[in-house]
Amino acid sequence: MTSARNPVPDPSAIGFAAHDHADCVETAIAAAEARCAAEKLRLTPVRRRALEILLQEHRAMGAYAVLEKLNESGFGSQPPVAYRALDFLVAHGFAHKVERLNAFVACTRPGESHAPAFMICRICAAVAEAGATVAPDALGEAAEASGFTIERTVVEAEGICPACSEKADA
Amino acid sequence: MTSARNPVPDPSAIGFAAHDHADCVETAIAAAEARCAAEKLRLTPVRRRALEILLQEHRAMGAYAVLEKLNESGFGSQPPVAYRALDFLVAHGFAHKVERLNAFVACTRPGESHAPAFMICRICAAVAEAGATVAPDALGEAAEASGFTIERTVVEAEGICPACSEKADA
DNA sequence: CGGATAGATGATATAAGGTAACATGACAAG
DNA sequence: CTTGTCATGTTACCTTATATCATCTATCCG
Ligand SMILES: [Zn+2]
Ligand SMILES: [Zn+2]
Ligand SMILES: [Zn+2]
Ligand SMILES: [Zn+2]
């Protein structure tokens, strides 16, 4: 992946604002463990580590970037290792796939059932998950009118994040 | 194909309904030619053929599938041939990229400037472009609040199309 | 306990999607 | 006719994703 395609965003800028990162990782992992226990999901070592990686990096990561980190932690080095762990996380809402980037990001609202919406900076590739569920009503209506049953909706806005916006001004 | 109309989308424009396909291809090509002439865009043979291919197939096609067809028509056989033609079509609104499928589809509302929204059947991969522009208001508000400038929004709903829905019932 | 079953992991191989870079060709402006 | 611009073609390569088979590990049940 070239830097032009996948520039590395400022890790401290999630949701485009600073935050207590160590705390945010711990909290999310704990929440995931609790939910897996409650719902009899198996948060196995690879899966747990994959979630940790996404949380620690706090940005959208390609499956192969996650794979590399997993491998450094002693897990397999082949693509399916990463894809399977990521599939699990996505399937159960611990992470999301950002279709626009073919990348994955830890959910910032775990526990709340939601259709995620993202804001993606086209300069620095920072990704922020919108706070509220953002379901376009008009689409639901169009779907109903045509007999289409919506199961999942991808909403991804591309543009310029506050940080890059400021840099451009300077 | 269609022009401004009432809020209820025409089912035939939705894509999950029958329509006069030969006519739909011709009309769209003619419209594209007209617009390119008017805006001094160069609808070259490859680009024109690529648009024809997307229109004829009337479904989301991968770049390599388009490439194969282009090659059968006497154009180059290397990926950039297809990607460049598709980039042109997408850049000027004659086609859209469906991020969820890594595929391309001819626009069903050419001429109308719009942020496209798609409904994608997870069974048969049929893709319909929603009639109306579907801009999630809540996302715009979230963006404004955080200082993010939206330039483009991807909206893609995944689910079951009417045809597959009926088959499932049977 | 011992075997059956289901789910998870590992490794191999390959498919599918996408770009960078450079050479050639068409064409219009000067 | 030269120069600049844009389009096309090709080589080479990179990134993303899945199919498949083998192995392992928990869990359930008799
Ligand atoms: Zn989320
Ligand atoms: Zn940015
Ligand atoms: Zn369109
Ligand atoms: Zn279908």
Coordinates of C-alpha atoms (C1' of nucleotides) and ligand atoms in Angstrom, one line a residue:
Chain A
M1 CA 0.0 0.0 0.0
T2 CA 1.5 3.3 -1.0
S3 CA 1.5 6.3 1.2
A4 CA -0.6 8.1 -1.4
R5 CA -3.4 5.6 -1.2
N6 CA -3.2 5.0 2.5
P7 CA -1.6 7.8 4.4
V8 CA -1.4 7.3 8.1
P9 CA -3.7 9.5 10.1
D10 CA -2.8 11.0 13.4
P11 CA -3.6 8.2 15.8
S12 CA -4.8 10.6 18.5
A13 CA -7.5 11.9 16.2
I14 CA -10.3 9.5 16.4
G15 CA -13.7 11.1 15.9
F16 CA -11.4 13.9 15.0
A17 CA -10.8 14.8 18.7
A18 CA -8.2 13.8 21.3
H19 CA -9.1 11.2 23.9
D20 CA -7.7 9.0 26.6
H21 CA -6.5 6.2 24.3
A22 CA -5.3 3.7 26.8
D23 CA -8.5 3.9 28.6
C24 CA -10.5 3.6 25.4
V25 CA -8.8 0.4 24.5
E26 CA -9.2 -1.2 27.9
T27 CA -12.8 -0.3 28.1
A28 CA -13.6 -1.6 24.7
I29 CA -11.9 -4.9 25.3
A30 CA -13.6 -5.3 28.6
A31 CA -16.9 -4.6 27.0
A32 CA -16.3 -7.1 24.3
E33 CA -15.3 -9.8 26.8
A34 CA -18.5 -9.1 28.8
R35 CA -20.7 -9.3 25.7
C36 CA -19.1 -12.5 24.4
A37 CA -19.5 -14.1 27.8
A38 CA -23.1 -13.0 27.9
E39 CA -23.9 -14.1 24.3
K40 CA -21.8 -17.3 24.4
L41 CA -19.5 -15.9 21.6
R42 CA -16.0 -17.2 21.6
L43 CA -13.5 -14.3 21.9
T44 CA -10.6 -16.5 21.2
P45 CA -7.0 -15.3 21.4
V46 CA -6.6 -14.4 17.7
R47 CA -9.9 -12.6 17.7
R48 CA -9.2 -10.8 20.9
R49 CA -5.8 -9.8 19.7
A50 CA -7.2 -8.6 16.4
L51 CA -9.7 -6.4 18.3
E52 CA -6.9 -5.0 20.4
I53 CA -4.9 -4.2 17.3
L54 CA -7.7 -2.3 15.8
L55 CA -8.4 -0.5 19.0
Q56 CA -4.7 0.4 19.6
E57 CA -4.1 1.7 16.2
H58 CA -7.4 3.5 16.2
R59 CA -7.6 3.9 12.5
A60 CA -8.8 2.0 9.5
M61 CA -6.4 -0.9 8.8
G62 CA -6.2 -3.2 5.9
A63 CA -6.5 -6.9 6.6
Y64 CA -2.9 -7.4 5.8
A65 CA -1.8 -4.8 8.2
V66 CA -3.7 -6.5 10.9
L67 CA -2.3 -9.8 9.8
E68 CA 1.2 -8.5 10.2
K69 CA 0.5 -7.4 13.7
L70 CA -1.2 -10.7 14.5
N71 CA 1.8 -12.6 13.2
E72 CA 4.1 -10.5 15.4
S73 CA 2.0 -11.7 18.3
G74 CA 2.6 -15.3 17.4
F75 CA -0.4 -16.1 15.3
G76 CA -0.4 -17.5 11.7
S77 CA 0.9 -15.4 8.9
Q78 CA -1.6 -16.3 6.2
P79 CA -4.4 -14.1 5.0
P80 CA -7.3 -16.3 6.3
V81 CA -6.0 -15.8 9.8
A82 CA -6.7 -12.1 9.6
Y83 CA -9.9 -12.4 7.5
R84 CA -11.5 -14.9 9.8
A85 CA -10.8 -12.9 12.9
L86 CA -12.0 -9.7 11.3
D87 CA -15.1 -11.5 10.0
F88 CA -16.0 -12.5 13.5
L89 CA -15.5 -9.0 14.8
V90 CA -17.5 -7.4 12.0
A91 CA -20.3 -10.1 12.3
H92 CA -20.8 -9.3 15.9
G93 CA -20.4 -5.5 15.7
F94 CA -17.0 -5.2 17.4
A95 CA -15.6 -3.7 14.3
H96 CA -16.7 -2.4 11.0
K97 CA -15.5 -2.7 7.4
V98 CA -14.9 0.6 5.7
E99 CA -15.9 -0.4 2.1
R100 CA -14.5 2.7 0.6
L101 CA -11.0 1.8 1.9
N102 CA -11.2 -2.0 2.0
A103 CA -10.2 -1.6 5.6
F104 CA -11.4 -2.4 9.1
V105 CA -11.9 -0.2 12.1
A106 CA -12.9 -1.0 15.7
C107 CA -16.4 0.1 16.5
T108 CA -16.6 3.2 18.7
R109 CA -20.0 2.4 19.9
P110 CA -19.9 -1.2 20.9
G111 CA -23.0 -2.6 22.5
E112 CA -25.3 -0.1 20.8
S113 CA -26.9 -1.9 17.9
H114 CA -26.4 0.5 15.0
A115 CA -25.9 1.0 11.3
P116 CA -22.5 2.6 11.3
A117 CA -21.8 5.8 9.2
F118 CA -18.3 7.0 8.6
M119 CA -16.5 10.1 7.7
I120 CA -13.3 9.5 5.8
C121 CA -10.6 12.1 5.2
R122 CA -9.3 11.8 1.7
I123 CA -6.1 13.5 2.7
C124 CA -5.0 11.6 5.8
A125 CA -7.4 8.7 5.7
A126 CA -8.6 9.3 9.2
V127 CA -11.9 7.6 9.8
A128 CA -14.6 8.7 12.3
E129 CA -17.7 6.8 13.1
A130 CA -20.7 9.1 13.2
G131 CA -22.3 9.2 16.6
A132 CA -25.9 8.6 15.8
T133 CA -27.4 6.0 13.6
V134 CA -27.8 7.6 10.2
A135 CA -30.4 5.8 8.1
P136 CA -31.5 7.7 5.1
D137 CA -35.3 7.6 5.2
A138 CA -35.7 8.2 1.6
L139 CA -33.8 5.0 0.8
G140 CA -36.0 3.0 3.1
E141 CA -39.0 4.3 1.3
A142 CA -37.6 3.6 -2.1
A143 CA -36.7 0.1 -1.0
E144 CA -40.2 -0.5 0.3
A145 CA -41.8 0.8 -2.9
S146 CA -39.7 -1.6 -5.0
G147 CA -40.1 -4.6 -2.8
F148 CA -36.5 -4.7 -1.7
T149 CA -35.7 -5.8 1.9
I150 CA -32.9 -3.9 3.4
E151 CA -30.7 -5.8 5.9
R152 CA -27.7 -3.6 6.2
T153 CA -26.8 -0.1 5.0
V154 CA -23.3 1.3 4.3
V155 CA -23.0 5.0 4.7
E156 CA -19.6 6.5 4.1
A157 CA -18.9 10.2 3.6
E158 CA -15.6 11.2 2.0
G159 CA -14.2 14.6 2.5
I160 CA -11.7 16.6 4.6
C161 CA -11.2 16.2 8.3
P162 CA -10.8 19.2 10.6
A163 CA -7.0 18.7 10.9
C164 CA -6.3 18.6 7.2
S165 CA -8.7 21.5 6.7
E166 CA -6.6 23.6 9.0
K167 CA -3.4 22.6 7.4
A168 CA -4.8 23.7 4.0
D169 CA -5.7 27.1 5.4
A170 CA -2.2 27.7 6.8
Chain B
M1 CA -34.3 8.4 -19.1
T2 CA -36.3 10.2 -16.5
S3 CA -36.5 13.8 -15.3
A4 CA -37.6 15.5 -12.2
R5 CA -40.7 14.0 -10.8
N6 CA -42.7 13.4 -7.7
P7 CA -41.1 11.9 -4.6
V8 CA -42.3 8.3 -5.5
P9 CA -39.6 6.7 -7.6
D10 CA -40.6 5.1 -10.8
P11 CA -40.3 1.3 -10.3
S12 CA -38.8 0.9 -13.8
A13 CA -36.0 3.2 -12.9
I14 CA -35.3 1.2 -9.7
G15 CA -34.0 -1.7 -11.6
F16 CA -35.9 -4.5 -10.1
A17 CA -38.5 -4.4 -12.7
A18 CA -38.8 -5.2 -16.4
H19 CA -38.1 -2.5 -18.9
D20 CA -37.4 -1.9 -22.6
H21 CA -33.7 -2.7 -22.5
A22 CA -32.7 -2.0 -26.1
D23 CA -34.3 1.3 -25.8
C24 CA -32.7 2.0 -22.4
V25 CA -29.2 1.4 -23.8
E26 CA -29.7 3.5 -26.9
T27 CA -31.2 6.4 -25.0
A28 CA -28.4 6.4 -22.5
I29 CA -25.7 6.3 -25.1
A30 CA -27.4 9.1 -27.0
A31 CA -27.7 11.1 -23.8
A32 CA -24.0 10.5 -23.0
E33 CA -23.0 11.6 -26.5
A34 CA -25.1 14.7 -26.2
R35 CA -23.7 15.7 -22.9
C36 CA -20.1 15.0 -23.9
A37 CA -20.6 17.2 -27.0
A38 CA -22.1 19.9 -24.9
E39 CA -19.4 19.8 -22.2
K40 CA -16.5 19.1 -24.5
L41 CA -15.8 15.8 -23.0
R42 CA -14.2 13.1 -25.2
L43 CA -16.4 10.1 -25.4
T44 CA -13.7 8.1 -27.2
P45 CA -14.3 4.6 -28.6
V46 CA -13.1 2.7 -25.6
R47 CA -15.1 4.9 -23.2
R48 CA -18.2 4.7 -25.3
R49 CA -17.8 0.9 -25.6
A50 CA -17.3 0.6 -21.9
L51 CA -20.5 2.5 -21.3
E52 CA -22.3 0.3 -23.8
I53 CA -21.1 -2.8 -22.0
L54 CA -22.3 -1.6 -18.6
L55 CA -25.6 -0.6 -20.1
Q56 CA -26.1 -3.8 -22.0
E57 CA -25.3 -6.0 -19.1
H58 CA -27.4 -3.9 -16.8
R59 CA -25.7 -5.1 -13.7
A60 CA -22.7 -4.3 -11.6
M61 CA -19.6 -5.6 -13.3
G62 CA -16.1 -5.9 -12.1
A63 CA -13.4 -4.0 -14.0
Y64 CA -11.9 -7.2 -15.2
A65 CA -15.3 -8.3 -16.7
V66 CA -15.5 -5.1 -18.5
L67 CA -12.0 -5.4 -19.6
E68 CA -12.7 -8.8 -21.1
K69 CA -15.6 -7.4 -23.1
L70 CA -13.5 -4.4 -24.2
N71 CA -10.8 -6.8 -25.4
E72 CA -13.4 -8.8 -27.4
S73 CA -14.2 -5.5 -29.1
G74 CA -10.7 -5.0 -30.2
F75 CA -9.3 -2.9 -27.4
G76 CA -6.3 -3.5 -25.2
S77 CA -6.4 -6.4 -22.7
Q78 CA -4.5 -4.9 -19.8
P79 CA -6.2 -3.6 -16.6
P80 CA -5.4 0.1 -17.1
V81 CA -7.5 0.0 -20.3
A82 CA -10.6 -0.8 -18.3
Y83 CA -9.8 1.3 -15.3
R84 CA -9.2 4.4 -17.3
A85 CA -12.4 4.1 -19.2
L86 CA -14.3 3.4 -16.1
D87 CA -12.6 6.2 -14.2
F88 CA -13.8 8.6 -17.0
L89 CA -17.4 7.3 -16.8
V90 CA -17.4 7.6 -13.0
A91 CA -15.8 11.0 -13.0
H92 CA -18.5 12.4 -15.2
G93 CA -21.4 10.6 -13.7
F94 CA -22.1 8.1 -16.5
A95 CA -21.4 5.3 -14.2
H96 CA -20.9 4.6 -10.5
K97 CA -18.7 2.4 -8.5
V98 CA -20.4 0.1 -6.1
E99 CA -17.9 0.0 -3.3
R100 CA -19.5 -2.9 -1.6
L101 CA -19.0 -5.1 -4.7
N102 CA -15.8 -3.5 -6.1
A103 CA -17.9 -3.2 -9.2
F104 CA -19.2 -0.6 -11.7
V105 CA -22.7 0.0 -12.9
A106 CA -24.1 2.4 -15.5
C107 CA -26.0 5.3 -14.0
T108 CA -29.7 5.1 -14.4
R109 CA -30.2 8.8 -13.9
P110 CA -27.6 10.4 -16.2
G111 CA -27.8 14.1 -16.4
E112 CA -29.3 14.6 -13.0
S113 CA -26.5 15.6 -10.7
H114 CA -26.9 13.3 -7.8
A115 CA -25.3 11.4 -4.9
P116 CA -26.2 7.8 -5.9
A117 CA -27.7 5.3 -3.5
F118 CA -27.8 1.6 -4.3
M119 CA -29.8 -1.4 -3.2
I120 CA -27.7 -4.6 -3.6
C121 CA -29.2 -8.1 -3.5
R122 CA -26.9 -10.3 -1.5
I123 CA -28.3 -13.4 -3.3
C124 CA -28.2 -12.5 -7.0
A125 CA -26.0 -9.4 -6.8
A126 CA -28.6 -7.3 -8.7
V127 CA -28.0 -3.6 -8.1
A128 CA -30.6 -0.9 -8.3
E129 CA -29.9 2.8 -8.1
A130 CA -32.4 4.5 -5.9
G131 CA -34.5 7.1 -7.6
A132 CA -34.1 10.1 -5.4
T133 CA -31.0 11.6 -4.0
V134 CA -30.7 10.1 -0.5
A135 CA -28.6 12.3 1.7
P136 CA -28.7 11.3 5.3
D137 CA -29.3 14.6 7.1
A138 CA -28.1 13.3 10.5
L139 CA -24.7 12.6 8.9
G140 CA -24.4 16.2 7.5
E141 CA -25.2 17.5 11.0
A142 CA -22.6 15.2 12.6
A143 CA -20.0 16.3 10.1
E144 CA -20.7 20.0 10.6
A145 CA -20.5 19.6 14.3
S146 CA -17.1 17.9 14.1
G147 CA -15.7 20.2 11.4
F148 CA -15.6 17.6 8.7
T149 CA -16.3 18.7 5.2
I150 CA -18.3 16.2 3.2
E151 CA -17.5 16.0 -0.5
R152 CA -19.1 12.8 -1.5
T153 CA -21.3 10.2 0.2
V154 CA -21.6 6.5 -0.5
V155 CA -24.9 5.0 0.4
E156 CA -25.4 1.3 -0.3
A157 CA -28.1 -0.9 1.1
E158 CA -27.6 -4.7 1.1
G159 CA -30.5 -7.0 1.3
I160 CA -32.9 -9.1 -0.8
C161 CA -34.4 -8.1 -4.1
P162 CA -38.0 -8.7 -4.9
A163 CA -37.2 -11.6 -7.3
C164 CA -35.1 -13.5 -4.8
S165 CA -37.6 -12.7 -2.1
E166 CA -40.3 -14.5 -4.1
K167 CA -38.0 -17.5 -4.8
A168 CA -37.4 -17.8 -1.1
D169 CA -41.2 -17.9 -0.4
A170 CA -41.8 -20.7 -2.9
Chain C
dC1 C1' -13.4 -42.0 30.3
dG2 C1' -13.9 -42.3 25.1
dG3 C1' -15.9 -41.2 21.0
dA4 C1' -18.7 -38.0 18.2
dT5 C1' -19.5 -33.3 16.7
dA6 C1' -18.9 -28.6 15.8
dG7 C1' -16.1 -24.8 15.6
dA8 C1' -11.5 -22.7 15.2
dT9 C1' -6.9 -22.6 13.3
dG10 C1' -3.1 -23.3 10.2
dA11 C1' -1.0 -23.6 5.6
dT12 C1' -1.2 -23.8 0.5
dA13 C1' -2.6 -22.1 -3.5
dT14 C1' -5.0 -19.0 -6.3
dA15 C1' -8.5 -15.7 -7.6
dA16 C1' -9.8 -10.9 -8.0
dG17 C1' -9.0 -6.0 -7.7
dG18 C1' -5.9 -2.1 -8.6
dT19 C1' -1.6 1.1 -9.9
dA20 C1' 2.9 3.0 -11.3
dA21 C1' 5.6 4.0 -15.1
dC22 C1' 6.8 4.4 -19.6
dA23 C1' 6.3 4.3 -24.7
dT24 C1' 3.3 5.3 -28.6
dG25 C1' -0.2 7.6 -31.1
dA26 C1' -3.8 11.2 -32.3
dC27 C1' -4.8 15.8 -32.7
dA28 C1' -5.2 20.7 -32.3
dA29 C1' -2.9 25.2 -31.4
dG30 C1' 0.6 28.1 -32.7
Chain D
dC1 C1' 5.9 21.4 -38.9
dT2 C1' 6.6 21.6 -34.0
dT3 C1' 4.9 21.5 -29.6
dG4 C1' 1.8 20.4 -26.0
dT5 C1' -1.9 17.8 -24.4
dC6 C1' -4.5 14.0 -23.7
dA7 C1' -5.7 9.1 -24.8
dT8 C1' -4.1 4.4 -25.5
dG9 C1' -1.3 0.3 -25.0
dT10 C1' 1.9 -2.6 -22.5
dT11 C1' 4.9 -4.3 -18.8
dA12 C1' 5.4 -5.2 -14.4
dC13 C1' 3.9 -5.3 -10.0
dC14 C1' 1.2 -4.7 -5.7
dT15 C1' -3.0 -5.3 -2.7
dT16 C1' -7.1 -7.6 -1.3
dA17 C1' -9.8 -11.8 -0.8
dT18 C1' -11.3 -16.8 -1.0
dA19 C1' -11.4 -21.8 -1.7
dT20 C1' -9.7 -25.9 0.2
dC21 C1' -7.9 -29.3 3.0
dA22 C1' -5.7 -30.8 7.2
dT23 C1' -5.3 -30.3 12.1
dC24 C1' -6.6 -29.2 16.4
dT25 C1' -9.7 -28.3 20.5
dA26 C1' -13.3 -27.7 23.0
dT27 C1' -18.0 -29.7 24.3
dC28 C1' -21.5 -33.0 24.7
dC29 C1' -23.1 -37.4 25.6
dG30 C1' -23.3 -42.3 26.8
Ligands
ZN1 ZN -19.9 1.1 15.3
ZN2 ZN -7.4 14.5 7.4
ZN3 ZN -26.5 7.6 -11.0
ZN4 ZN -31.8 -11.0 -5.9

